[in-house]
């Protein structure tokens, strides 16, 4: 009897494409899947044109559907008894309304978990975020898995509910669930917003809010894929939550300085050396505006991102290291180097 497929929602996204590559054995930093033969991958794509983002390979079973379509989710999970499902799909920055957080992230996850239970899926690895626990009280504080919920506006509330849905599914006893919390991630194949941020650093108008000493945990994509695969395979991970990130947090100054230095010294791209320095009040005003807009059902990506720019959002990865054997091997400098190299090789402008 053939092994059950591995199921992946959000497979055409930034992280999804890298996880597909990792599961195909194409990412050295990620562990190989434990089966003797490469696993069959069943990928859920929101739009038919998303197939172009994935390799042309007959071993990929591409299904089309939306988290808001329960029938499509049932079809995606059919005949997948004993399978592992990686649930990566989510709305992070809504195109239209902040209500998409509830409609897609929460209701969609509930429908997916129900479909997975009914189909006999064995384990679901649920991609979560820093946002359910909010922000650290100071630069020295680090979140661990016992941190209480203090969700950061709409996305944070939706991801808190997603985690609670996963816990409820596990409690019903028909499905194993593992929650992986990841911070700001980075790496090759980045979306346009990340490439624009590189260009902002090159031009000198990347914002530094406050002194820039606030710290952020980050996760290089290949480190994150390692954590996801370990969470999917380790028997003791069932019912657990894990932070997965680079080995240490970085200050905002260090992050911007690193990208600038690489642009100048390794890619021969001139940089201005300037920063768009804003007072901490700018983030406070952005937060108030973001909160108000989301209460009205609206969303503005740049305002939301600005509201976070002076926040400390940092975690510890001790539990993943201890229980899963997680060992991140790529740090900020090497990860940004690879990201910039990918831009150069694929004709993405950096100035």
Short mmCIF file of C-alpha atoms in Angstrom, two decimals:
data_model
loop_
_atom_site.label_atom_id
_atom_site.label_comp_id
_atom_site.label_asym_id
_atom_site.label_seq_id
_atom_site.Cartn_x
_atom_site.Cartn_y
_atom_site.Cartn_z
CA UNK A 1 0.00 0.00 0.00
CA UNK A 2 1.38 3.42 -0.93
CA UNK A 3 2.07 5.97 1.77
CA UNK A 4 -0.52 8.71 2.22
CA UNK A 5 0.25 12.05 0.58
CA UNK A 6 1.47 15.13 2.39
CA UNK A 7 -1.14 17.89 2.17
CA UNK A 8 -0.18 21.57 1.98
CA UNK A 9 -2.50 24.57 2.02
CA UNK A 10 -1.02 27.84 0.81
CA UNK A 11 1.44 25.87 -1.31
CA UNK A 12 1.88 28.65 -3.88
CA UNK A 13 2.78 31.25 -1.26
CA UNK A 14 6.23 32.41 -0.24
CA UNK A 15 6.64 29.86 2.53
CA UNK A 16 4.59 27.20 0.77
CA UNK A 17 6.84 27.08 -2.27
CA UNK A 18 9.91 26.72 -0.09
CA UNK A 19 8.28 23.95 1.95
CA UNK A 20 7.41 22.10 -1.27
CA UNK A 21 11.07 22.37 -2.28
CA UNK A 22 12.18 21.14 1.16
CA UNK A 23 9.85 18.14 1.05
CA UNK A 24 11.25 17.31 -2.40
CA UNK A 25 14.76 17.21 -0.89
CA UNK A 26 15.90 20.45 -2.52
CA UNK A 27 16.70 22.45 0.65
CA UNK A 28 19.93 21.32 2.37
CA UNK A 29 19.06 22.99 5.68
CA UNK A 30 15.77 21.08 6.00
CA UNK A 31 15.63 17.43 7.09
CA UNK A 32 14.54 14.83 4.58
CA UNK A 33 11.11 13.30 4.98
CA UNK A 34 11.42 9.99 6.81
CA UNK A 35 9.80 7.77 4.15
CA UNK A 36 11.98 5.63 1.92
CA UNK A 37 10.62 7.26 -1.25
CA UNK A 38 9.94 10.97 -1.81
CA UNK A 39 6.44 11.70 -0.52
CA UNK A 40 3.55 12.53 -2.81
CA UNK A 41 2.51 16.15 -2.31
CA UNK A 42 -1.07 17.35 -2.60
CA UNK A 43 -1.23 21.15 -2.80
CA UNK A 44 -4.24 23.41 -2.33
CA UNK A 45 -4.11 26.46 -4.61
CA UNK A 46 -6.53 29.37 -4.36
CA UNK A 47 -6.38 30.21 -8.07
CA UNK A 48 -5.56 28.11 -11.11
CA UNK A 49 -2.83 30.53 -12.17
CA UNK A 50 -1.03 29.84 -8.87
CA UNK A 51 0.15 26.55 -10.38
CA UNK A 52 2.80 28.53 -12.28
CA UNK A 53 4.57 29.19 -8.96
CA UNK A 54 5.23 25.49 -8.42
CA UNK A 55 7.48 23.07 -10.34
CA UNK A 56 6.02 21.34 -13.38
CA UNK A 57 6.03 17.85 -11.95
CA UNK A 58 3.46 15.13 -12.31
CA UNK A 59 4.17 13.99 -8.75
CA UNK A 60 2.53 17.19 -7.48
CA UNK A 61 -1.22 16.77 -7.09
CA UNK A 62 -2.56 20.31 -7.50
CA UNK A 63 -6.06 20.95 -6.21
CA UNK A 64 -7.91 24.24 -6.57
CA UNK A 65 -10.05 25.75 -3.86
CA UNK A 66 -10.44 28.36 -1.18
CA UNK A 67 -10.57 28.13 2.59
CA UNK A 68 -14.02 29.68 2.31
CA UNK A 69 -15.26 26.69 0.27
CA UNK A 70 -16.01 23.71 2.56
CA UNK A 71 -16.71 21.43 -0.40
CA UNK A 72 -13.26 22.17 -1.86
CA UNK A 73 -11.66 21.43 1.51
CA UNK A 74 -13.45 18.10 1.76
CA UNK A 75 -12.26 17.21 -1.74
CA UNK A 76 -8.73 18.25 -0.83
CA UNK A 77 -8.69 15.92 2.18
CA UNK A 78 -10.46 12.96 0.59
CA UNK A 79 -8.65 9.60 0.58
CA UNK A 80 -5.93 11.02 2.82
CA UNK A 81 -6.29 8.68 5.76
CA UNK A 82 -3.15 8.73 7.91
CA UNK A 83 -1.76 11.79 6.13
CA UNK A 84 0.02 14.84 7.51
CA UNK A 85 -1.40 18.23 6.55
CA UNK A 86 0.63 21.47 6.66
CA UNK A 87 -1.83 24.34 7.05
CA UNK A 88 0.01 27.44 5.85
CA UNK A 89 -2.77 29.36 4.07
CA UNK A 90 -3.94 32.56 5.74
CA UNK A 91 -4.75 36.18 5.11
CA UNK A 92 -2.02 38.39 6.58
CA UNK A 93 -2.68 41.66 4.76
CA UNK A 94 -6.29 41.73 3.49
CA UNK A 95 -6.90 43.19 0.07
CA UNK A 96 -10.36 44.45 0.91
CA UNK A 97 -11.65 44.16 4.46
CA UNK A 98 -10.28 43.31 7.89
CA UNK A 99 -13.24 40.93 8.18
CA UNK A 100 -11.22 38.56 5.95
CA UNK A 101 -9.25 37.63 9.07
CA UNK A 102 -12.38 36.03 10.52
CA UNK A 103 -13.85 34.71 7.27
CA UNK A 104 -10.64 33.11 5.94
CA UNK A 105 -8.31 32.44 8.84
CA UNK A 106 -10.84 31.39 11.47
CA UNK A 107 -13.82 29.95 9.63
CA UNK A 108 -11.60 28.49 6.93
CA UNK A 109 -9.42 26.72 9.48
CA UNK A 110 -12.48 25.37 11.28
CA UNK A 111 -13.80 23.92 8.01
CA UNK A 112 -10.39 22.50 7.10
CA UNK A 113 -9.96 20.77 10.47
CA UNK A 114 -13.44 19.30 10.17
CA UNK A 115 -12.65 17.99 6.69
CA UNK A 116 -9.34 16.57 7.90
CA UNK A 117 -11.01 14.80 10.83
CA UNK A 118 -13.68 13.27 8.59
CA UNK A 119 -11.05 12.07 6.09
CA UNK A 120 -8.89 10.42 8.75
CA UNK A 121 -5.91 12.76 8.41
CA UNK A 122 -3.48 11.87 11.18
CA UNK A 123 -1.75 15.18 12.00
CA UNK A 124 -2.17 18.84 11.09
CA UNK A 125 0.77 21.23 11.52
CA UNK A 126 -0.82 24.66 11.93
CA UNK A 127 1.20 27.74 10.97
CA UNK A 128 0.72 30.50 13.52
CA UNK A 129 2.47 33.76 14.36
CA UNK A 130 3.82 36.01 17.06
CA UNK A 131 0.64 38.06 16.88
CA UNK A 132 -1.57 35.98 19.25
CA UNK A 133 0.70 36.94 22.16
CA UNK A 134 1.33 40.51 21.01
CA UNK A 135 4.50 42.41 21.83
CA UNK A 136 7.17 42.10 24.50
CA UNK A 137 7.14 44.59 27.38
CA UNK A 138 10.83 45.47 26.90
CA UNK A 139 13.84 44.58 24.70
CA UNK A 140 15.14 41.93 27.13
CA UNK A 141 11.91 39.97 27.42
CA UNK A 142 11.43 36.82 25.34
CA UNK A 143 8.18 34.95 24.74
CA UNK A 144 8.07 31.22 25.37
CA UNK A 145 5.23 28.78 24.81
CA UNK A 146 3.60 29.66 28.16
CA UNK A 147 3.03 33.31 27.18
CA UNK A 148 -0.63 34.32 27.64
CA UNK A 149 -2.74 35.49 24.75
CA UNK A 150 -2.62 39.25 24.15
CA UNK A 151 -3.49 39.39 20.44
CA UNK A 152 -2.27 42.25 18.29
CA UNK A 153 -5.34 43.65 16.48
CA UNK A 154 -7.31 41.65 13.91
CA UNK A 155 -4.69 39.28 12.56
CA UNK A 156 -3.59 38.44 16.10
CA UNK A 157 -7.15 37.70 17.19
CA UNK A 158 -7.69 35.46 14.19
CA UNK A 159 -4.51 33.49 14.82
CA UNK A 160 -5.40 33.13 18.51
CA UNK A 161 -8.72 31.59 17.44
CA UNK A 162 -6.89 29.34 14.96
CA UNK A 163 -4.69 28.03 17.77
CA UNK A 164 -7.75 27.47 19.93
CA UNK A 165 -9.45 25.57 17.10
CA UNK A 166 -6.37 23.35 16.79
CA UNK A 167 -6.42 22.64 20.52
CA UNK A 168 -10.13 21.79 20.40
CA UNK A 169 -9.59 19.43 17.47
CA UNK A 170 -6.82 17.65 19.35
CA UNK A 171 -9.04 17.36 22.42
CA UNK A 172 -11.70 15.56 20.37
CA UNK A 173 -9.14 12.80 19.88
CA UNK A 174 -9.54 12.20 16.15
CA UNK A 175 -6.66 14.36 14.99
CA UNK A 176 -3.18 15.30 16.17
CA UNK A 177 -2.37 18.99 15.92
CA UNK A 178 0.91 20.89 16.29
CA UNK A 179 1.08 24.70 16.34
CA UNK A 180 4.23 26.34 14.98
CA UNK A 181 4.60 30.04 15.80
CA UNK A 182 6.91 31.94 13.47
CA UNK A 183 7.96 35.59 13.56
CA UNK A 184 8.75 37.83 10.58
CA UNK A 185 10.27 35.46 8.02
CA UNK A 186 12.56 36.21 5.12
CA UNK A 187 14.37 34.51 2.28
CA UNK A 188 14.37 33.91 -1.49
CA UNK A 189 11.20 34.15 -3.59
CA UNK A 190 9.98 37.01 -1.44
CA UNK A 191 6.83 38.93 -2.39
CA UNK A 192 6.92 42.42 -3.85
CA UNK A 193 6.55 44.10 -0.46
CA UNK A 194 9.84 42.58 0.75
CA UNK A 195 11.70 43.59 -2.41
CA UNK A 196 10.36 47.12 -2.05
CA UNK A 197 11.71 47.19 1.51
CA UNK A 198 15.17 46.37 0.12
CA UNK A 199 14.82 49.28 -2.31
CA UNK A 200 13.75 51.58 0.52
CA UNK A 201 16.96 50.72 2.38
CA UNK A 202 18.97 51.38 -0.80
CA UNK A 203 17.30 54.79 -1.28
CA UNK A 204 17.61 55.73 2.37
CA UNK A 205 13.93 55.99 3.21
CA UNK A 206 13.51 52.82 5.26
CA UNK A 207 11.78 53.94 8.48
CA UNK A 208 13.46 53.62 11.85
CA UNK A 209 10.90 54.45 14.52
CA UNK A 210 12.34 55.60 17.82
CA UNK A 211 15.97 54.67 18.39
CA UNK A 212 15.88 51.45 16.35
CA UNK A 213 17.06 49.41 19.33
CA UNK A 214 13.83 47.44 19.57
CA UNK A 215 14.37 43.75 18.81
CA UNK A 216 12.65 41.39 16.41
CA UNK A 217 12.88 37.65 16.12
CA UNK A 218 13.09 36.56 12.49
CA UNK A 219 12.98 33.19 10.74
CA UNK A 220 14.94 32.45 7.60
CA UNK A 221 12.70 30.33 5.35
CA UNK A 222 14.92 27.25 5.40
CA UNK A 223 15.14 27.36 9.20
CA UNK A 224 11.37 27.57 9.32
CA UNK A 225 10.94 24.66 6.90
CA UNK A 226 13.23 22.61 9.14
CA UNK A 227 10.99 23.36 12.12
CA UNK A 228 7.79 22.54 10.23
CA UNK A 229 9.10 19.18 9.03
CA UNK A 230 10.36 18.25 12.50
CA UNK A 231 6.99 19.23 14.01
CA UNK A 232 5.24 17.06 11.43
CA UNK A 233 7.32 13.94 12.15
CA UNK A 234 8.22 13.94 15.83
CA UNK A 235 5.82 11.70 17.78
CA UNK A 236 6.01 13.82 20.95
CA UNK A 237 5.01 17.01 19.11
CA UNK A 238 1.31 16.07 19.05
CA UNK A 239 -0.71 18.65 20.97
CA UNK A 240 2.26 20.97 21.41
CA UNK A 241 3.09 24.55 20.43
CA UNK A 242 6.60 25.58 19.32
CA UNK A 243 8.31 28.86 18.55
CA UNK A 244 10.49 28.45 15.45
CA UNK A 245 12.90 31.27 14.57
CA UNK A 246 16.54 32.15 14.01
CA UNK A 247 18.78 31.48 16.97
CA UNK A 248 18.62 35.05 18.31
CA UNK A 249 16.59 38.22 17.79
CA UNK A 250 18.01 41.24 15.96
CA UNK A 251 17.56 44.95 16.56
CA UNK A 252 15.90 46.98 13.82
CA UNK A 253 19.15 48.90 13.42
CA UNK A 254 21.05 45.63 12.89
CA UNK A 255 18.52 44.38 10.34
CA UNK A 256 18.63 47.54 8.21
CA UNK A 257 22.41 47.95 8.61
CA UNK A 258 22.96 44.34 7.47
CA UNK A 259 20.92 44.74 4.28
CA UNK A 260 22.61 48.06 3.52
CA UNK A 261 26.10 46.62 4.02
CA UNK A 262 25.37 43.63 1.78
CA UNK A 263 23.93 45.84 -0.97
CA UNK A 264 27.02 48.06 -0.92
CA UNK A 265 29.87 45.65 -0.24
CA UNK A 266 28.77 42.41 -1.89
CA UNK A 267 26.38 43.46 -4.66
CA UNK A 268 28.03 46.76 -5.63
CA UNK A 269 24.76 48.65 -5.32
CA UNK A 270 25.24 52.23 -4.11
CA UNK A 271 23.37 53.16 -0.95
CA UNK A 272 22.71 56.57 0.53
CA UNK A 273 23.32 55.57 4.15
CA UNK A 274 20.30 57.60 5.20
CA UNK A 275 17.37 56.50 7.37
CA UNK A 276 13.85 57.85 7.62
CA UNK A 277 13.89 58.50 11.34
CA UNK A 278 10.50 58.88 12.97
CA UNK A 279 9.60 59.48 16.62
CA UNK A 280 7.95 56.74 18.63
CA UNK A 281 4.77 58.78 18.50
CA UNK A 282 4.44 57.88 14.80
CA UNK A 283 3.95 54.21 15.68
CA UNK A 284 1.48 55.08 18.43
CA UNK A 285 -0.60 57.16 16.02
CA UNK A 286 -0.38 54.40 13.40
CA UNK A 287 -1.59 51.85 15.95
CA UNK A 288 -4.57 54.02 16.93
CA UNK A 289 -5.43 54.50 13.26
CA UNK A 290 -4.98 50.81 12.47
CA UNK A 291 -7.19 49.81 15.42
CA UNK A 292 -9.92 52.23 14.36
CA UNK A 293 -9.84 51.18 10.71
CA UNK A 294 -10.06 47.51 11.58
CA UNK A 295 -12.98 48.13 13.92
CA UNK A 296 -14.72 49.67 10.91
CA UNK A 297 -13.90 46.64 8.78
CA UNK A 298 -11.11 48.40 6.87
CA UNK A 299 -7.40 47.69 6.51
CA UNK A 300 -4.36 49.66 5.39
CA UNK A 301 -1.16 47.63 5.12
CA UNK A 302 1.39 50.45 5.45
CA UNK A 303 -0.34 51.90 8.52
CA UNK A 304 -0.43 48.47 10.15
CA UNK A 305 3.26 47.80 9.43
CA UNK A 306 4.25 51.25 10.74
CA UNK A 307 2.40 50.54 13.99
CA UNK A 308 4.77 47.61 14.65
CA UNK A 309 8.03 49.29 13.70
CA UNK A 310 9.05 50.31 17.24
CA UNK A 311 7.76 47.16 18.96
CA UNK A 312 9.79 44.39 20.58
CA UNK A 313 8.60 41.03 19.20
CA UNK A 314 11.04 38.35 20.29
CA UNK A 315 10.84 34.70 21.30
CA UNK A 316 12.87 31.81 22.67
CA UNK A 317 13.34 28.59 20.71
CA UNK A 318 14.53 26.39 23.59
CA UNK A 319 11.54 24.06 23.48
CA UNK A 320 11.85 23.34 19.76
CA UNK A 321 15.60 22.75 20.17
CA UNK A 322 15.10 20.44 23.14
CA UNK A 323 12.06 18.45 22.01
CA UNK A 324 12.31 18.46 18.21
CA UNK A 325 16.06 18.73 17.66
CA UNK A 326 15.54 22.04 15.89
CA UNK A 327 18.89 23.62 14.98
CA UNK A 328 18.71 26.79 12.85
CA UNK A 329 21.81 27.08 10.69
CA UNK A 330 21.22 30.32 8.74
CA UNK A 331 21.54 33.69 10.45
CA UNK A 332 20.48 37.19 9.42
CA UNK A 333 23.54 38.06 7.33
CA UNK A 334 23.62 34.83 5.35
CA UNK A 335 19.85 34.78 4.96
CA UNK A 336 19.72 38.34 3.63
CA UNK A 337 22.67 37.58 1.36
CA UNK A 338 20.73 34.69 -0.17
CA UNK A 339 17.60 36.85 -0.49
CA UNK A 340 19.47 39.61 -2.31
CA UNK A 341 21.25 37.11 -4.54
CA UNK A 342 17.88 35.65 -5.52
CA UNK A 343 16.69 39.13 -6.49
CA UNK A 344 19.76 39.67 -8.67
CA UNK A 345 19.47 36.25 -10.34
CA UNK A 346 15.78 36.74 -11.08
CA UNK A 347 15.94 40.31 -12.31
CA UNK A 348 14.18 41.87 -9.33
CA UNK A 349 15.43 45.48 -9.16
CA UNK A 350 17.20 46.52 -5.97
CA UNK A 351 17.40 50.24 -6.70
#
